Short mmCIF file of C-alpha atoms in Angstrom, two decimals:
data_model
loop_
_atom_site.label_atom_id
_atom_site.label_comp_id
_atom_site.label_asym_id
_atom_site.label_seq_id
_atom_site.Cartn_x
_atom_site.Cartn_y
_atom_site.Cartn_z
CA MET L 29 41.28 31.69 -45.10
CA THR L 30 43.45 34.68 -44.40
CA ILE L 31 44.94 35.55 -41.04
CA GLY L 32 42.53 38.46 -40.71
CA GLU L 33 39.54 36.20 -41.35
CA MET L 34 40.82 33.70 -38.80
CA ILE L 35 41.20 36.44 -36.21
CA SER L 36 37.71 37.69 -36.98
CA LEU L 37 36.28 34.15 -36.68
CA ALA L 38 38.06 33.57 -33.36
CA SER L 39 36.71 36.86 -32.05
CA SER L 40 33.18 35.87 -33.08
CA VAL L 41 33.50 32.47 -31.41
CA GLY L 42 34.82 34.13 -28.28
CA ALA L 43 31.94 36.60 -28.24
CA LEU L 44 29.44 33.76 -28.76
CA SER L 45 30.99 31.76 -25.91
CA ALA L 46 30.81 34.76 -23.61
CA ALA L 47 27.17 35.30 -24.55
CA LEU L 48 26.36 31.64 -23.82
CA VAL L 49 28.11 31.82 -20.45
CA ALA L 50 26.13 34.96 -19.62
CA LEU L 51 22.87 33.23 -20.70
CA PHE L 52 23.54 30.15 -18.58
CA THR L 53 24.45 32.40 -15.64
CA LEU L 54 21.17 34.29 -15.97
CA LEU L 55 19.21 31.03 -16.23
CA GLU L 56 20.91 29.65 -13.12
CA LEU L 57 20.25 32.87 -11.21
CA SER L 58 16.61 32.73 -12.31
CA ARG L 59 16.36 29.09 -11.18
CA GLN L 60 17.92 29.90 -7.81
CA ARG L 61 15.62 32.90 -7.39
CA LYS L 62 12.57 30.73 -8.09
CA SER L 63 13.74 28.01 -5.70
CA THR L 64 14.29 30.65 -3.02
CA TYR L 65 10.60 31.52 -3.06
CA LYS L 66 9.32 27.99 -3.66
CA PRO L 67 6.97 26.57 -0.99
CA ASP L 68 7.46 23.03 0.28
CA LEU L 69 4.59 21.41 2.19
CA CYS L 70 5.01 18.43 4.48
CA VAL L 71 2.84 16.45 6.91
CA LEU L 72 3.76 16.25 10.58
CA LYS L 73 3.62 13.04 12.60
CA LYS L 74 0.74 12.83 15.06
CA GLN L 75 -0.41 10.39 17.73
CA PHE L 76 -4.01 9.78 18.79
CA ASP L 77 -5.94 8.21 21.63
CA ILE L 78 -9.02 6.32 20.40
CA LYS L 79 -11.71 6.04 23.06
CA PRO L 80 -15.51 5.63 23.21
CA GLY L 81 -16.49 9.31 23.48
CA LEU L 82 -19.96 10.72 24.05
CA ALA L 83 -21.20 10.20 20.48
CA GLY L 84 -20.26 6.53 20.55
CA LYS L 85 -21.92 6.03 23.92
CA MET L 86 -25.14 7.79 22.88
CA CYS L 87 -25.45 5.77 19.67
CA ASP L 88 -24.41 2.55 21.38
CA VAL L 89 -21.54 2.06 18.93
CA PRO L 90 -19.90 -1.32 19.65
CA PHE L 91 -16.36 0.04 19.40
CA THR L 92 -14.29 3.14 20.20
CA VAL L 93 -14.82 5.99 17.72
CA ASP L 94 -13.51 9.19 19.32
CA TRP L 95 -10.02 10.30 18.22
CA ALA L 96 -8.13 12.85 20.33
CA PRO L 97 -4.50 13.99 20.14
CA GLN L 98 -2.41 11.91 22.51
CA GLY L 99 -1.82 13.65 25.82
CA VAL L 100 -4.67 16.11 25.29
CA PHE L 101 -7.73 16.01 27.54
CA GLN L 102 -10.50 14.23 25.67
CA LEU L 103 -13.69 16.26 25.50
CA GLU L 104 -16.90 14.42 26.10
CA THR L 105 -18.40 16.01 22.98
CA GLY L 106 -15.86 14.32 20.71
CA ARG L 107 -13.82 15.89 17.93
CA SER L 108 -12.61 15.34 14.38
CA ALA L 109 -9.16 13.84 13.91
CA THR L 110 -6.81 16.21 12.12
CA ILE L 111 -3.37 16.08 10.54
CA ARG L 112 -1.13 19.16 10.50
CA ILE L 113 0.53 20.51 7.37
CA VAL L 114 3.44 22.95 7.54
CA ASN L 115 5.37 24.85 4.89
CA ILE L 116 9.12 24.23 5.26
CA GLY L 117 9.91 26.17 2.09
CA PHE L 118 10.81 29.86 1.83
CA GLY L 119 7.78 31.03 -0.15
CA ALA L 120 4.06 31.14 0.54
CA ALA L 121 1.86 28.37 -0.85
CA LYS L 122 -1.25 29.77 -2.53
CA GLY L 123 -4.53 28.12 -3.48
CA VAL L 124 -3.85 24.90 -1.58
CA ASN L 125 -5.97 21.87 -2.53
CA ALA L 126 -5.84 18.77 -0.33
CA LYS L 127 -7.32 15.41 -1.34
CA TRP L 128 -7.32 12.20 0.68
CA LYS L 129 -7.08 8.85 -1.09
CA PHE L 130 -7.65 5.37 0.35
CA ASP L 131 -9.29 2.12 -0.71
CA SER L 132 -12.48 2.15 1.35
CA ASN L 133 -13.98 -0.91 -0.35
CA GLU L 134 -11.03 -3.11 0.61
CA VAL L 135 -11.14 -1.96 4.22
CA ILE L 136 -14.93 -2.41 4.46
CA ASP L 137 -14.57 -5.97 3.19
CA GLU L 138 -11.85 -6.70 5.76
CA VAL L 139 -13.87 -5.16 8.60
CA ASN L 140 -17.03 -7.08 7.73
CA LYS L 141 -15.05 -10.30 7.39
CA LEU L 142 -13.60 -9.79 10.87
CA ALA L 143 -17.06 -8.95 12.23
CA GLN L 144 -18.36 -12.30 10.97
CA GLN L 145 -15.37 -14.20 12.33
CA THR L 146 -15.86 -12.68 15.79
CA PHE L 147 -19.66 -13.17 15.73
CA GLN L 148 -20.58 -9.46 15.87
CA THR L 149 -24.15 -8.27 15.36
CA TYR L 150 -23.16 -5.35 13.13
CA PHE L 151 -21.57 -4.65 9.76
CA LEU L 152 -20.47 -1.56 7.83
CA ALA L 153 -21.96 -0.42 4.53
CA GLU L 154 -21.74 2.58 2.22
CA GLU L 155 -25.13 4.22 1.69
CA ASP L 156 -25.45 7.41 -0.37
CA SER L 157 -22.89 9.84 1.07
CA PHE L 158 -22.41 7.99 4.35
CA LEU L 159 -20.56 5.06 5.78
CA SER L 160 -22.97 3.44 8.22
CA ILE L 161 -22.81 0.97 11.07
CA ILE L 162 -25.81 -1.32 10.70
CA SER L 163 -26.86 -3.40 13.67
CA LYS L 164 -29.94 -5.61 13.78
CA GLY L 165 -31.30 -3.98 10.63
CA LYS L 166 -30.89 -0.41 11.87
CA ARG L 167 -28.34 2.30 11.12
CA ILE L 168 -26.93 3.25 14.49
CA TYR L 169 -24.05 5.52 13.42
CA ASN L 170 -23.14 7.43 10.26
CA ALA L 171 -19.89 9.00 9.07
CA ASN L 172 -19.64 11.36 6.12
CA ASN L 173 -18.18 9.43 3.20
CA LYS L 174 -17.48 12.46 0.98
CA MET L 175 -15.28 14.61 3.23
CA ASP L 176 -12.04 13.90 1.40
CA CYS L 177 -11.30 17.24 -0.31
CA PHE L 178 -10.33 20.53 1.35
CA GLN L 179 -9.17 23.91 0.12
CA PHE L 180 -7.59 26.94 1.76
CA GLU L 181 -6.10 30.13 0.36
CA TYR L 182 -2.51 30.11 1.57
CA LEU L 183 0.09 28.60 3.89
CA LEU L 184 3.02 30.79 4.92
CA PRO L 185 6.52 29.45 5.64
CA ILE L 186 6.91 27.83 9.06
CA ALA L 187 8.89 30.83 10.33
CA ASN L 188 5.79 33.00 9.78
CA GLN L 189 3.08 30.38 10.42
CA PRO L 190 4.58 27.86 12.86
CA ASN L 191 1.22 26.19 13.62
CA GLY L 192 0.66 25.35 9.97
CA HIS L 193 -2.82 24.25 8.91
CA ASP L 194 -4.89 21.35 10.22
CA ILE L 195 -6.75 19.11 7.76
CA ILE L 196 -9.50 16.76 8.90
CA LEU L 197 -8.93 13.07 8.33
CA PRO L 198 -11.93 11.63 6.43
CA PRO L 199 -14.57 10.62 9.01
CA SER L 200 -15.20 7.43 7.03
CA TYR L 201 -11.50 6.54 7.29
CA THR L 202 -11.32 7.07 11.07
CA LEU L 203 -14.52 5.03 11.50
CA LEU L 204 -13.08 2.17 9.44
CA VAL L 205 -9.78 2.22 11.34
CA SER L 206 -11.65 2.26 14.67
CA ALA L 207 -13.76 -0.71 13.62
CA TYR L 208 -10.75 -2.60 12.26
CA LEU L 209 -8.66 -2.12 15.41
CA SER L 210 -11.55 -3.06 17.69
CA LEU L 211 -12.22 -6.25 15.75
CA CYS L 212 -8.52 -7.13 15.75
CA ALA L 213 -8.64 -6.83 19.54
CA LYS L 214 -11.75 -9.03 19.65
CA ALA L 215 -9.99 -11.60 17.49
CA LYS L 216 -6.90 -11.30 19.74
CA ARG L 217 -4.61 -10.66 16.80
CA PRO L 218 -0.97 -10.06 17.73
CA PHE L 219 0.46 -6.61 16.98
CA SER L 220 2.56 -8.06 14.18
CA GLU L 221 -0.58 -9.05 12.26
CA ILE L 222 -2.45 -5.75 12.68
CA ASN L 223 -2.04 -3.59 9.59
CA ILE L 224 -3.67 -0.19 9.94
CA PRO L 225 -5.15 0.83 6.55
CA LYS L 226 -2.90 3.26 4.70
CA ILE L 227 -4.07 6.62 3.41
CA GLU L 228 -2.49 9.10 1.01
CA LEU L 229 -2.73 12.88 0.94
CA GLU L 230 -2.29 14.73 -2.35
CA LEU L 231 -1.41 18.40 -2.03
CA SER L 232 -1.62 20.82 -4.94
CA TYR L 233 -0.52 24.43 -4.48
CA GLY L 234 0.92 27.45 -6.27
CA ASP L 235 3.81 29.81 -5.58
CA ILE L 236 4.17 33.55 -6.05
CA GLY L 237 5.29 32.94 -9.63
CA LYS L 238 1.94 31.23 -10.33
CA GLU L 239 3.63 27.86 -10.89
CA ARG L 240 1.67 24.85 -9.57
CA HIS L 241 3.23 22.08 -7.51
CA ILE L 242 1.90 18.63 -6.55
CA SER L 243 3.17 16.43 -3.74
CA ASN L 244 1.90 13.08 -2.46
CA HIS L 245 2.27 11.97 1.15
CA LYS L 246 1.64 8.39 2.26
CA LEU L 247 0.56 8.03 5.88
CA GLU L 248 1.05 4.79 7.78
CA GLY L 249 -0.18 4.13 11.30
CA ASN L 250 1.27 2.09 14.14
CA ILE L 251 -0.14 1.04 17.49
CA THR L 252 1.86 2.06 20.55
CA VAL L 253 -0.58 0.99 23.29
CA MET L 254 -3.72 -1.16 23.34
CA THR L 255 -5.92 -1.85 26.37
CA TRP L 256 -7.53 -5.22 25.88
CA PRO L 257 -11.18 -5.67 26.88
CA THR L 258 -11.57 -7.54 30.15
CA ASP L 259 -15.09 -8.78 29.38
CA ASP L 260 -17.66 -8.85 26.58
CA GLU L 261 -19.11 -5.47 27.57
CA SER L 262 -15.89 -3.43 27.62
CA LEU L 263 -14.29 -1.81 24.59
CA ALA L 264 -10.67 -1.98 23.54
CA GLN L 265 -8.91 1.41 23.53
CA PHE L 266 -5.84 2.52 21.60
#
């Protein structure tokens, strides 16, 4: 190889290296630009008071069923328990799909086992699209067993939408947790042996570049306060 050919080869290699550096720079800038506008959804911590409520009293439910945000006046008409989602990213989340996941069969079995151990006159059963409390052969209270999927169009970054978006906890889940906690109180279980059933929230959403993202959030509950029943007629509250 002549000196001229070597110089020409070196120039070509240099030009190729410069082109590769420019390509990697453009790719990195593109990646940074996408991440700048990428949404990032998270679930905020929330505390509840669980008390009898009007619906529970009217249906003669043998445990507390009304969930209200802690520190908020509890309406007599009752309310659905919700969890708040916020977008801590820099881009809007579009076409948000939310799906709750939990093992209802395992919890139902545990609740009914506790009901037998504490000599209760009721049990829980899934019937069609409902989770029902059955007492003395009659259904006295129903909770929707299919409300586990929700959709909404968008969620802006927290700077633009600080209140985020509230998603209803599945009514069947809150009913099961209420029954479980009440029966644990009846059985006088210590706090260390009370394991609130876990639930998972799967979020699927898009960004402005039409790329889809999926995140999974596991929610675990803890008891901060429990009022123990003073007699057979009173209900434990949490």
